[in-house]
Amino acid sequence: MLEVLTDSFRSAINKIRFSDDEKSLKSALENLKKALLKADVHHKIVRDLLRNVELETKAKGIGQVNFLRSLKTHLTTILTVPGHQGFVFASKPPTTVLMVGLQGSGKTTTTVKLANYLKLKQKKVLVVACDLQRLAAVEQLRQLCSANEIDLYFEDASANPVSIAKNAMKKAKEGLYDVILVDTAGRLAIDAELMDQLEAIKKELTPDEIFYVADSMTGQDAVKSAVTFHEKITLSGVILSKFDGDGKGGVALGIAEQTNVPLRFIGVGEKVADLEHFIPDRIVSRLMG
Ligand code: GDP
């Protein structure tokens, strides 16, 4: 993802020629504004960010060093949402996680990535196939789990996702699993039926975490869907998939700012190992080049 935002940031930053006066600060802010809007960052975030950077740079003394330092601080602040970071285990196993998101967002792949990440931490993980919306989803999970030696619980496609979730939990408790990751149904767009199903699964399992998988390449649409999912089922974490693609970087800033849900991981490729912790200042350093 970072390409577009990084390139435009770099070019905006490279254009900054401070001669330590207000005029050069204004033109630096103008370049930055264009870069941020081009990267699909919401205009309200841009406005607030620029205002903060302007005030701080003026207070500390107009110049390139203060400008860049202030920009870095404020971007990091936006991305640092208080709450859990990375993966947090419940005090009583199994830690139960619902994986939610729109179809095509990378939810199924991310579920297996997370299972693999936990397996490498010597945890016993059960993936549960509750995405019966997309016919190929269960098969996709079966293949991915089998290739990576991850346990999968699935039932017939005619089964009810809520009863699958219930049966999977029974198996997880009996099998002394540490973590249960439930791949829920995605849709092309949010609809009432999808939300009702998610709510029913949530009620059945009382999960410790609800992770929303957002496609970094879909810009403001990903932000809007995150907001809607959060309103309906209360998310506890966000995983940004396809962070390696050339999507627009505004997604990370937008989701953090508009949902106030912590970003937990980023997906950086199609392979199972391509999952990284979301670390705000590292992301900002990458953004600023
Ligand atoms: P789902 O419909 O949300 O379950 O989406 P899938 O898990 O099937 O993913 C859709 C496509 O996105 C697949 O081709 C995945 O390989 C791809 N994908 C998922 N995560 C990433 C990622 O982090 N980087 C890249 N480049 N591709 C990804």
Coordinates of C-alpha atoms in Angstrom, one line a residue, residues 129-135 137-138 155-161 164 183-186 197:
A129 CA -15.1 -22.5 8.9
C130 CA -18.2 -20.4 9.4
D131 CA -18.1 -18.7 6.0
L132 CA -20.8 -20.6 4.2
Q133 CA -21.6 -17.6 2.0
R134 CA -18.9 -18.2 -0.5
L135 CA -19.0 -21.8 -1.6
A137 CA -14.4 -20.5 1.2
V138 CA -14.5 -23.7 3.1
E155 CA -19.3 -29.0 8.8
D156 CA -21.5 -29.6 5.8
A157 CA -22.3 -26.5 3.8
S158 CA -26.0 -26.9 4.7
A159 CA -25.2 -26.5 8.4
N160 CA -26.1 -23.4 10.4
P161 CA -23.1 -21.1 11.1
I164 CA -21.1 -24.8 13.7
D183 CA -13.8 -17.3 9.8
T184 CA -17.2 -15.7 9.4
A185 CA -19.2 -15.0 6.2
G186 CA -18.3 -12.0 4.1
Q197 CA -25.6 -13.8 11.5

